[in-house]
GROMACS .gro file of C-alpha atoms in nm:
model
  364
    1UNK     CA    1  -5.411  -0.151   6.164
    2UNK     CA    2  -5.622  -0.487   6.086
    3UNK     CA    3  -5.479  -0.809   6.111
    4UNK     CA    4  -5.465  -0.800   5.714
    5UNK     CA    5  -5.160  -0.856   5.499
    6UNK     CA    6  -5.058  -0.793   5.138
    7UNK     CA    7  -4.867  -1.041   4.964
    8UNK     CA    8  -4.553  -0.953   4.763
    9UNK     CA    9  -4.352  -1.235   4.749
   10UNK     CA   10  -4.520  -1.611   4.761
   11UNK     CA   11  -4.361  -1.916   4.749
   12UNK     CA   12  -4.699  -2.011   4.565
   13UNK     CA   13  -4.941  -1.995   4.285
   14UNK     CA   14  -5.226  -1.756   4.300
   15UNK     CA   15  -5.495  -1.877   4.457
   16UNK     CA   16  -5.691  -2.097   4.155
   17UNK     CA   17  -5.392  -2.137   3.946
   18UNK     CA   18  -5.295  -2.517   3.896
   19UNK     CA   19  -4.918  -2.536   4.017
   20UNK     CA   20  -4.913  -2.816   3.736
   21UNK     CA   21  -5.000  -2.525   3.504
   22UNK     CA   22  -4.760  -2.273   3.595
   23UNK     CA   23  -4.435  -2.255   3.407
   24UNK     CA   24  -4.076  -2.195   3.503
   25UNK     CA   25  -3.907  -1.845   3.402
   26UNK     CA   26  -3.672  -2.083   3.144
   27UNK     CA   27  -4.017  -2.189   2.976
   28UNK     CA   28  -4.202  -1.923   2.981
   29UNK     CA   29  -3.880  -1.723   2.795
   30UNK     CA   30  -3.817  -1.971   2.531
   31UNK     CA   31  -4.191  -1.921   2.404
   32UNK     CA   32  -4.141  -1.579   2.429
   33UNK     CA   33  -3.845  -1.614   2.222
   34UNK     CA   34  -4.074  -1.819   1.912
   35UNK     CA   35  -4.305  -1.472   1.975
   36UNK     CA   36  -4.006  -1.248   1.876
   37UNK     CA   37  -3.867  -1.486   1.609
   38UNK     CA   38  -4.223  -1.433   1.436
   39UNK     CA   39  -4.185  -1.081   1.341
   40UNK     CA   40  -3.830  -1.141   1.169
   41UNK     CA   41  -3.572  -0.855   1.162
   42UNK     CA   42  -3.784  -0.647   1.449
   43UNK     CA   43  -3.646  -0.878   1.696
   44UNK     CA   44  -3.388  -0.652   1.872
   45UNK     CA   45  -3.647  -0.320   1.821
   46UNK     CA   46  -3.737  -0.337   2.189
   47UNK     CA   47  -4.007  -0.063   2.236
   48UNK     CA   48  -4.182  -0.208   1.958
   49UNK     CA   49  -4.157  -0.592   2.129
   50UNK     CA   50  -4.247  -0.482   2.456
   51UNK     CA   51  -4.595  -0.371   2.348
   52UNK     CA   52  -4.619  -0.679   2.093
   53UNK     CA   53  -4.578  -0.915   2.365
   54UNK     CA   54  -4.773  -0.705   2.618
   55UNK     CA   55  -5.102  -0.698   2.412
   56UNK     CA   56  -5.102  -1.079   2.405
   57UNK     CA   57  -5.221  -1.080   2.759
   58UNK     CA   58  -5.387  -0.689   2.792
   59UNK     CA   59  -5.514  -0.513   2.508
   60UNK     CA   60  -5.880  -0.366   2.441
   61UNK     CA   61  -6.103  -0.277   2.758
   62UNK     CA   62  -5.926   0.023   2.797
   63UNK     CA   63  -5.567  -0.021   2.731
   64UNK     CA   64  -5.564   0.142   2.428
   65UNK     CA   65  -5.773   0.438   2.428
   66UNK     CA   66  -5.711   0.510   2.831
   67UNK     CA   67  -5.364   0.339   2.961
   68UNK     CA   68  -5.179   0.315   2.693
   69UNK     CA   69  -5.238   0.536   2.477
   70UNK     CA   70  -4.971   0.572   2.232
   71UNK     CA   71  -4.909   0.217   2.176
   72UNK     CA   72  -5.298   0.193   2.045
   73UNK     CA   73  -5.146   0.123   1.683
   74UNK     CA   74  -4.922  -0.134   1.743
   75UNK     CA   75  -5.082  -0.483   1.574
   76UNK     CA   76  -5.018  -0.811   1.736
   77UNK     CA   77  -4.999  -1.162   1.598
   78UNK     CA   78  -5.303  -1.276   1.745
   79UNK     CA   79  -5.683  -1.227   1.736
   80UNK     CA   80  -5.885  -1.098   2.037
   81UNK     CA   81  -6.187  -1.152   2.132
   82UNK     CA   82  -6.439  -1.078   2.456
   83UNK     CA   83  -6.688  -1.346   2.515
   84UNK     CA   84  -6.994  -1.375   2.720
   85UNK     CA   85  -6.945  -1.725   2.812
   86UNK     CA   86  -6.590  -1.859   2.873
   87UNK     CA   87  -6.411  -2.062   2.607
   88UNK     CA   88  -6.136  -2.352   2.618
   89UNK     CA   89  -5.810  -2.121   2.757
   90UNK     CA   90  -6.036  -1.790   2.771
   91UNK     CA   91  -5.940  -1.582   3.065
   92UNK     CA   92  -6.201  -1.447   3.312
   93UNK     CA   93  -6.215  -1.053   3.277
   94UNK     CA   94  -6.341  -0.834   3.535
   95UNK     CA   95  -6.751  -0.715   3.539
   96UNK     CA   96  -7.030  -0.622   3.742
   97UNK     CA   97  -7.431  -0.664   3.667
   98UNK     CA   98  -7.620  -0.548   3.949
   99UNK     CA   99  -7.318  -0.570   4.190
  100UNK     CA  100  -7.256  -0.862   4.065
  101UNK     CA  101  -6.961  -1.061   3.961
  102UNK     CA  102  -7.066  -1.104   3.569
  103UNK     CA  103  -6.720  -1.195   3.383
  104UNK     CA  104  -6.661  -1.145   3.060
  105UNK     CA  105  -6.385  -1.368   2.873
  106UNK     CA  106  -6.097  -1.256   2.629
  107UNK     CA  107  -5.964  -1.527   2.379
  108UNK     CA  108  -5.657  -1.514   2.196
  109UNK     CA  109  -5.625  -1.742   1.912
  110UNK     CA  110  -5.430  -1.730   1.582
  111UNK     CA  111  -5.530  -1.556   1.302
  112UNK     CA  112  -5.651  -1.657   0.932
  113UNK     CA  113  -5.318  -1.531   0.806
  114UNK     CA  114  -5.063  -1.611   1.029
  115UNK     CA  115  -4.741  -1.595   0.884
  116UNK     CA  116  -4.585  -1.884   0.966
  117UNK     CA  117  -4.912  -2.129   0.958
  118UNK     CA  118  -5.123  -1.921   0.739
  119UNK     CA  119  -5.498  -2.051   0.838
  120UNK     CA  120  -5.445  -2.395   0.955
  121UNK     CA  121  -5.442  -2.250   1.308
  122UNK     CA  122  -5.712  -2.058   1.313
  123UNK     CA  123  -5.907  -2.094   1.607
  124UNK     CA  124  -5.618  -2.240   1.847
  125UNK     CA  125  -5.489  -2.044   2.165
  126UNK     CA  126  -5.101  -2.025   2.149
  127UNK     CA  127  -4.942  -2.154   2.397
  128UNK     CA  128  -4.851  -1.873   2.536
  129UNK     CA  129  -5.171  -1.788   2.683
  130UNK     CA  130  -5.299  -2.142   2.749
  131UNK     CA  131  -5.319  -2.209   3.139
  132UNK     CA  132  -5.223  -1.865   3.252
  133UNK     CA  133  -4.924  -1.937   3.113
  134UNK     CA  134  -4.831  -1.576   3.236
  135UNK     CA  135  -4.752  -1.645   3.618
  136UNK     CA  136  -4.414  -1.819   3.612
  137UNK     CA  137  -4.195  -1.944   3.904
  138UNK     CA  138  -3.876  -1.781   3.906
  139UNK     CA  139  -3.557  -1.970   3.998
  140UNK     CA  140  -3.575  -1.875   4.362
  141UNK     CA  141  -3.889  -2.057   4.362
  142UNK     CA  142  -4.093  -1.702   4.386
  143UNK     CA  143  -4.364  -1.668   4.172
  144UNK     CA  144  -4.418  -1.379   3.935
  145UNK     CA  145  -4.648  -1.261   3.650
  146UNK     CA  146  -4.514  -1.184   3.345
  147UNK     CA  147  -4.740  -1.004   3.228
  148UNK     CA  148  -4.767  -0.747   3.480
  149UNK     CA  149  -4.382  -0.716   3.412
  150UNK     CA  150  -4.420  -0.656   3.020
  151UNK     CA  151  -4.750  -0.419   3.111
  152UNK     CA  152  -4.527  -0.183   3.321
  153UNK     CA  153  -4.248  -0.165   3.105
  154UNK     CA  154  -4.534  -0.077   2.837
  155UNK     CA  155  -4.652   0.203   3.024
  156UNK     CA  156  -4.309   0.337   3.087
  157UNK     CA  157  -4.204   0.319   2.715
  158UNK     CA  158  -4.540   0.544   2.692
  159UNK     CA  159  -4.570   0.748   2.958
  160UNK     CA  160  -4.866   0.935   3.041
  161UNK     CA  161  -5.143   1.091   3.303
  162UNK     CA  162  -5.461   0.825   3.288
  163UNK     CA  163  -5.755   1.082   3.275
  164UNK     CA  164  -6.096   1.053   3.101
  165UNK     CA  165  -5.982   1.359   2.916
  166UNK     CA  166  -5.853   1.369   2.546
  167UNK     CA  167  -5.442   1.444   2.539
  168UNK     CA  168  -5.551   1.850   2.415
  169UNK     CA  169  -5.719   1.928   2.741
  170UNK     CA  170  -5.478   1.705   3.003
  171UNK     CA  171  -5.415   2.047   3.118
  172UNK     CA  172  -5.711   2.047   3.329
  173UNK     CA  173  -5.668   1.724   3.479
  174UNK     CA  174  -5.676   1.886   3.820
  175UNK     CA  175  -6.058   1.886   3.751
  176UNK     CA  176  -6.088   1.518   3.744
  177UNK     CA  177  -6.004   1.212   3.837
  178UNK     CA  178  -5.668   1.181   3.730
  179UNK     CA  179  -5.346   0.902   3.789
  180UNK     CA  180  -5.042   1.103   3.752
  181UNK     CA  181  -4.854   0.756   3.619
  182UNK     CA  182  -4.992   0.527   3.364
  183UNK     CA  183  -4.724   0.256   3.473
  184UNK     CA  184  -4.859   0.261   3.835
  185UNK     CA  185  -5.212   0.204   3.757
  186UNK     CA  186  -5.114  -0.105   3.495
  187UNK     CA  187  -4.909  -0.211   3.828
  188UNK     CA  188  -4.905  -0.173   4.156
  189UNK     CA  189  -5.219   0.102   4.204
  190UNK     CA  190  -5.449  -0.075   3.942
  191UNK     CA  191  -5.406  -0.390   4.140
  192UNK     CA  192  -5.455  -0.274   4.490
  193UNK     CA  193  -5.748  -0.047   4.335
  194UNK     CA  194  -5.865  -0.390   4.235
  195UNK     CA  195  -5.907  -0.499   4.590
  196UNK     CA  196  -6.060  -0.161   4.684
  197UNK     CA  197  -6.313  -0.244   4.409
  198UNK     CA  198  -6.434  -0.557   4.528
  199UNK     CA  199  -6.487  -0.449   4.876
  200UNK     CA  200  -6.694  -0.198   4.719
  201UNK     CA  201  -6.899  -0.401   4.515
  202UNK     CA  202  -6.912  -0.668   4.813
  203UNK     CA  203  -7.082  -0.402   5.008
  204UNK     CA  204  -7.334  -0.347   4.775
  205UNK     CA  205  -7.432  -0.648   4.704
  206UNK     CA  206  -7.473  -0.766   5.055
  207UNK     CA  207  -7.700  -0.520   5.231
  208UNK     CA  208  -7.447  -0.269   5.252
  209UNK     CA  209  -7.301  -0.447   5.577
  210UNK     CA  210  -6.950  -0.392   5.721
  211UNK     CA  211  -6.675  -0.647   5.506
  212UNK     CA  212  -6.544  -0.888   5.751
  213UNK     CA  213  -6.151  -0.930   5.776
  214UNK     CA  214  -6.196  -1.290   5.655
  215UNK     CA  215  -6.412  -1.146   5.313
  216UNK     CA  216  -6.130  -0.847   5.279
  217UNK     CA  217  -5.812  -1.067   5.228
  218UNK     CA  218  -6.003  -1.263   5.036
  219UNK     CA  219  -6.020  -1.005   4.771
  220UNK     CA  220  -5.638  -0.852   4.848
  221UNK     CA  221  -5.553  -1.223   4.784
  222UNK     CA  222  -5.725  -1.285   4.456
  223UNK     CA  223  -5.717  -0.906   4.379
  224UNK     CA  224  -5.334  -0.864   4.439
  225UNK     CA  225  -5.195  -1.208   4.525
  226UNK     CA  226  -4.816  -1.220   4.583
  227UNK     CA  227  -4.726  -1.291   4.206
  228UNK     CA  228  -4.894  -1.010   4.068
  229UNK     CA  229  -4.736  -0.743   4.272
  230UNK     CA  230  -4.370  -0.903   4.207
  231UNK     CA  231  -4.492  -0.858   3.889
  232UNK     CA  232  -4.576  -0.499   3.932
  233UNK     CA  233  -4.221  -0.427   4.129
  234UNK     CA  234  -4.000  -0.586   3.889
  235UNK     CA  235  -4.043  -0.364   3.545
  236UNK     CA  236  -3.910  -0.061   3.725
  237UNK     CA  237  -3.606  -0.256   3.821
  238UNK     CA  238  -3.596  -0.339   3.475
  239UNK     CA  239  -3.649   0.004   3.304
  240UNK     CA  240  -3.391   0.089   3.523
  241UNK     CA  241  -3.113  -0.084   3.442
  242UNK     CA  242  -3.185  -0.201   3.101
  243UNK     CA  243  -3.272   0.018   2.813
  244UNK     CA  244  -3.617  -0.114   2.709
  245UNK     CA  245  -3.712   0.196   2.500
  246UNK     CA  246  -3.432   0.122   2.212
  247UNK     CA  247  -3.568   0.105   1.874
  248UNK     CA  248  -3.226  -0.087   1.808
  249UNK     CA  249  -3.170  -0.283   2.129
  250UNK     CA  250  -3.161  -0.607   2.314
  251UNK     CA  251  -3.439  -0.866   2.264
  252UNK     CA  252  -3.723  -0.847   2.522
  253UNK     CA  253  -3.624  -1.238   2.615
  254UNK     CA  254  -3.269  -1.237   2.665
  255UNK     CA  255  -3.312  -0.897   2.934
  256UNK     CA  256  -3.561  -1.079   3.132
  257UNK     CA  257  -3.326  -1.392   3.097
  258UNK     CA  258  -3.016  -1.176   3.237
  259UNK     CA  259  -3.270  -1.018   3.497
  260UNK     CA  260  -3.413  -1.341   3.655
  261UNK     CA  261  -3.149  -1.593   3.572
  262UNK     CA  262  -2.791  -1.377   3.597
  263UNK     CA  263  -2.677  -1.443   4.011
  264UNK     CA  264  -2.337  -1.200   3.907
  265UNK     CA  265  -2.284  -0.931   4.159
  266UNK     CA  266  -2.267  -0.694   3.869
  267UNK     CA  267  -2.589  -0.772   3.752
  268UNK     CA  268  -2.805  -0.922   4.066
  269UNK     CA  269  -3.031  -0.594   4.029
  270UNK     CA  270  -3.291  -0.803   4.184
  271UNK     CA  271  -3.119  -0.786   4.536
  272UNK     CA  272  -3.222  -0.478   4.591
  273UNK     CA  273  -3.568  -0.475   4.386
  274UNK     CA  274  -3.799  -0.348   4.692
  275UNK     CA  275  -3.562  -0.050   4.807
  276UNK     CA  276  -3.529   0.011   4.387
  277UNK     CA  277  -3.882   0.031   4.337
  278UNK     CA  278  -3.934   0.235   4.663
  279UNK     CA  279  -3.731   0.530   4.564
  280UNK     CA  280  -3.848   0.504   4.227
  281UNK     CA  281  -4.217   0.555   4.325
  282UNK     CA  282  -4.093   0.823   4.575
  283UNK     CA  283  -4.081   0.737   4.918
  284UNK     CA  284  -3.765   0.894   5.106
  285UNK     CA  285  -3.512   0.887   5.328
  286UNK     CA  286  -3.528   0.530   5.510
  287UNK     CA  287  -3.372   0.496   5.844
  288UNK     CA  288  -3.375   0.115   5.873
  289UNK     CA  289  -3.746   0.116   5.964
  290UNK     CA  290  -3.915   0.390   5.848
  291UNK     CA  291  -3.945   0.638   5.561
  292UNK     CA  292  -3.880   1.021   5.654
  293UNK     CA  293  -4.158   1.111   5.373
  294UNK     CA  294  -4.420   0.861   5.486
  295UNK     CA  295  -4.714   1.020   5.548
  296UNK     CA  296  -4.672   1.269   5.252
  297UNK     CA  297  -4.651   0.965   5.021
  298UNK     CA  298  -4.951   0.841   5.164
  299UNK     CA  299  -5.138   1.185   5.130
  300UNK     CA  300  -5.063   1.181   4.731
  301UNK     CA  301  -5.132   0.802   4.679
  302UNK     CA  302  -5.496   0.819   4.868
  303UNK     CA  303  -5.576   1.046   4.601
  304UNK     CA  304  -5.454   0.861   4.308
  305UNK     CA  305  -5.581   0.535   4.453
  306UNK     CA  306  -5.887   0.682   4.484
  307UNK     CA  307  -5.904   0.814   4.168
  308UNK     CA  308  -5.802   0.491   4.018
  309UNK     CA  309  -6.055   0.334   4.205
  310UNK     CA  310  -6.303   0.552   3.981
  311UNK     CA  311  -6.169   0.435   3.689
  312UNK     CA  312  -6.222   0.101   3.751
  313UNK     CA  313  -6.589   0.065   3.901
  314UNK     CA  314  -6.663   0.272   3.540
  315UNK     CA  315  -6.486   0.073   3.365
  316UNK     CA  316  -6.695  -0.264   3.500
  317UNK     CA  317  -7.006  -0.174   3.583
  318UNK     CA  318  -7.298  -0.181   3.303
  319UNK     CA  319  -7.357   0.117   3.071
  320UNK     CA  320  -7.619   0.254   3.297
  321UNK     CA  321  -7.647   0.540   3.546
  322UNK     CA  322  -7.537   0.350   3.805
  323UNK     CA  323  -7.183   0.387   3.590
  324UNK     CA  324  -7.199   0.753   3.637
  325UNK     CA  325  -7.290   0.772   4.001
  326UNK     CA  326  -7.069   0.513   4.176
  327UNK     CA  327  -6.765   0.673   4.055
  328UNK     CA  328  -6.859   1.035   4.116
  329UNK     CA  329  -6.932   0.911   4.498
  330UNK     CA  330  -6.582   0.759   4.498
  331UNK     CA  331  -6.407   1.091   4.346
  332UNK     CA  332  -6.570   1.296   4.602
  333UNK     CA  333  -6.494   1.104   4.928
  334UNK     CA  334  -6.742   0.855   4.916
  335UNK     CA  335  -6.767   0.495   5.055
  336UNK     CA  336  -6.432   0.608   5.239
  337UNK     CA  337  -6.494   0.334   5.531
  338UNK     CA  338  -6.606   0.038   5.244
  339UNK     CA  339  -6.291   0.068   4.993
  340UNK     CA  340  -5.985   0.186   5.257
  341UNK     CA  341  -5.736   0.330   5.061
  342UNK     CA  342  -5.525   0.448   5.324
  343UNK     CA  343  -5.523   0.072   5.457
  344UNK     CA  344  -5.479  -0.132   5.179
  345UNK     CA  345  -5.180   0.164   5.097
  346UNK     CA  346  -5.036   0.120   5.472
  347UNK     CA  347  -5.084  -0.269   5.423
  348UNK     CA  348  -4.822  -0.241   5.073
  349UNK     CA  349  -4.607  -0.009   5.253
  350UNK     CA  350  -4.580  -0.252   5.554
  351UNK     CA  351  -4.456  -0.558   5.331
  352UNK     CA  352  -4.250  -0.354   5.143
  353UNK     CA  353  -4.084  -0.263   5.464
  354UNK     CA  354  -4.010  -0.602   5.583
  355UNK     CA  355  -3.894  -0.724   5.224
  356UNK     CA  356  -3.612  -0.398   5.242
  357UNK     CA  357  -3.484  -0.506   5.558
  358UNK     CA  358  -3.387  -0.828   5.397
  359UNK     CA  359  -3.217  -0.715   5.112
  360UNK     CA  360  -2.837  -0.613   5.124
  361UNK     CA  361  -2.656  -0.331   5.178
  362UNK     CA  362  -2.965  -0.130   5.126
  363UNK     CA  363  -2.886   0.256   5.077
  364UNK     CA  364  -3.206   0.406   5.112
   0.00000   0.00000   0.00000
């Protein structure tokens, strides 16, 4: 295997993010709390929250009319928007021109009618999305995205195969690309299929030469940095052992609060959040150092990274041909060498490994 790593768990920011703009779990749950308080007597409707407060980080490009589906009609406080040149607390989106790196820009600012400042805000970013607001350090002094975390729960509230195909004819996914899982591609897969991406477009862009080690964690780091993929791990801890799918439930703030904050025996669920998440995304029978079912799981998730992978280069590439082809080459084997699923899947695996053998009393 390379000499290549994937982050999980980082003692630091990802790489660009100001430490001085990163915000601790404590902060970063009190504004989520003045997000609940706006939509007054909905506050303890947690299905409903969980996609409120998800779309004011991911919504559009996709999320509704591919991952998400059935949360498509859920409104938001805030107004969206997709720039072509970045604005004050605009976030860079993902897209290629020619191979590439072309960003677009999403803004979220308050709306005309806002019901608590009606339109003397108009224009503003909330807080809540100012600075990246959504990577937070956690009390252990780990550092997590938020976002991810309210993305996969999402996704699991909603559950559904990611296929180019309308919901009448999922029944002949088999003849597509296809992710079985809608909460691993707004997780884990999407962001290692991220990486994958990059390489790709890397490759074309530079004379179709081999990626150096150096260039390829480059991209896992900025593609998947340690924050994100806690991120990704964490929600299905959480959808686990909290009901986040009540229509009359718990607020969205005070679970995370007992989740990341709660150090009770009975309730330190985070302990044991790599061997949770590894049984929960199938992987089998761990002796201490291996899994019995590892080459199986690695079998299915080439595929579905793969396929993922396809979703994403047509998804941010222009509205050309080129849009077309690329991901057809990708869904049938191509580029195998240039966007190494099986590595960058071996690479995950590998820290997820090391991470179990920390954790206590695992029972995998």
């Amino acid at each position: 295997m390379k000499n290549l790593f994937q982050p999980i768990f980082s003692k630091t920011p990802e790489p660009g993010h100001d430490l001085s703009n990163v915000l601790t779990a404590a902060e970063f749950i009190s504004l989520l709390r003045v997000e609940e308080d706006y939509f007054d007597g909905e506050q303890n409707n947690t299905k409903l929250m969980v996609t409120r407060l998800r779309k004011i980080f991911y919504d559009q490009w996709g999320w509704n009319s591919e991952l998400i589906r059935g949360a498509a009609g859920v409104a938001m406080r805030y107004q969206v928007e997709i720039l072509i040149d970045p604005g004050i607390h605009s976030k860079p989106v993902r897209r290629y021109e020619d191979n590439e790196y072309q960003p677009r820009h999403r803004l979220v600012t308050y709306r005309s009618d806002d019901r608590i400042y009606g339109n003397t805000r108009v224009g503003q970013v909330p807080e809540i999305y100012r600075n990246g607001h959504q990577e937070i350090v956690l009390p252990d002094g780990s550092y997590c995205d938020a976002g991810h975390v309210l993305a996969g729960l999402d996704a699991f509230n909603y559950r559904q195969i990611v296929s180019p195909l309308p919901n009448f004819l999922l029944f002949l996914k088999n003849l597509f690309p296809h992710v079985d899982s809608n909460m691993d591609i707004v997780t884990w897969l999407g962001d290692i299929a991220s990486s994958s991406g990059d390489f790709l477009f890397y490759y074309l862009a530079n004379g179709k030469k081999a990626l150096g080690i150096e260039t390829e964690q480059h991209y896992i780091n900025i593609d998947a940095p340690g924050s994100d993929m806690l991120g990704d791990i964490d929600p299905y801890v959480i959808k686990t052992h909290y009901d986040v799918s009540s229509a009359n439930g718990r607020r969205v703030s005070d679970i995370l609060e007992e989740y990341y904050f709660d150090t009770s025996k009975k309730r330190s669920f985070r302990s044991r959040r790599y061997s949770t998440f590894c049984t929960l995304v199938g992987l089998e029978d761990w002796n201490g150092e291996v899994f019995g079912n590892e080459k199986a799981w690695l079998s299915y998730y080439e595929k579905q990274l793969r396929d993922n992978i396809s979703f994403q280069v047509f998804s941010l590439t222009e509205e050309s041909i080129k849009s077309i082809w690329l991901p057809l080459r990708i869904y049938f084997n191509g580029f195998r060498d240039v966007i190494q699923c099986e590595l960058l899947l071996k690479l995950f695996l590998k820290s997820l490994k090391e991470l179990i053998k920390t954790e206590p009393l695992s029972s995998l």
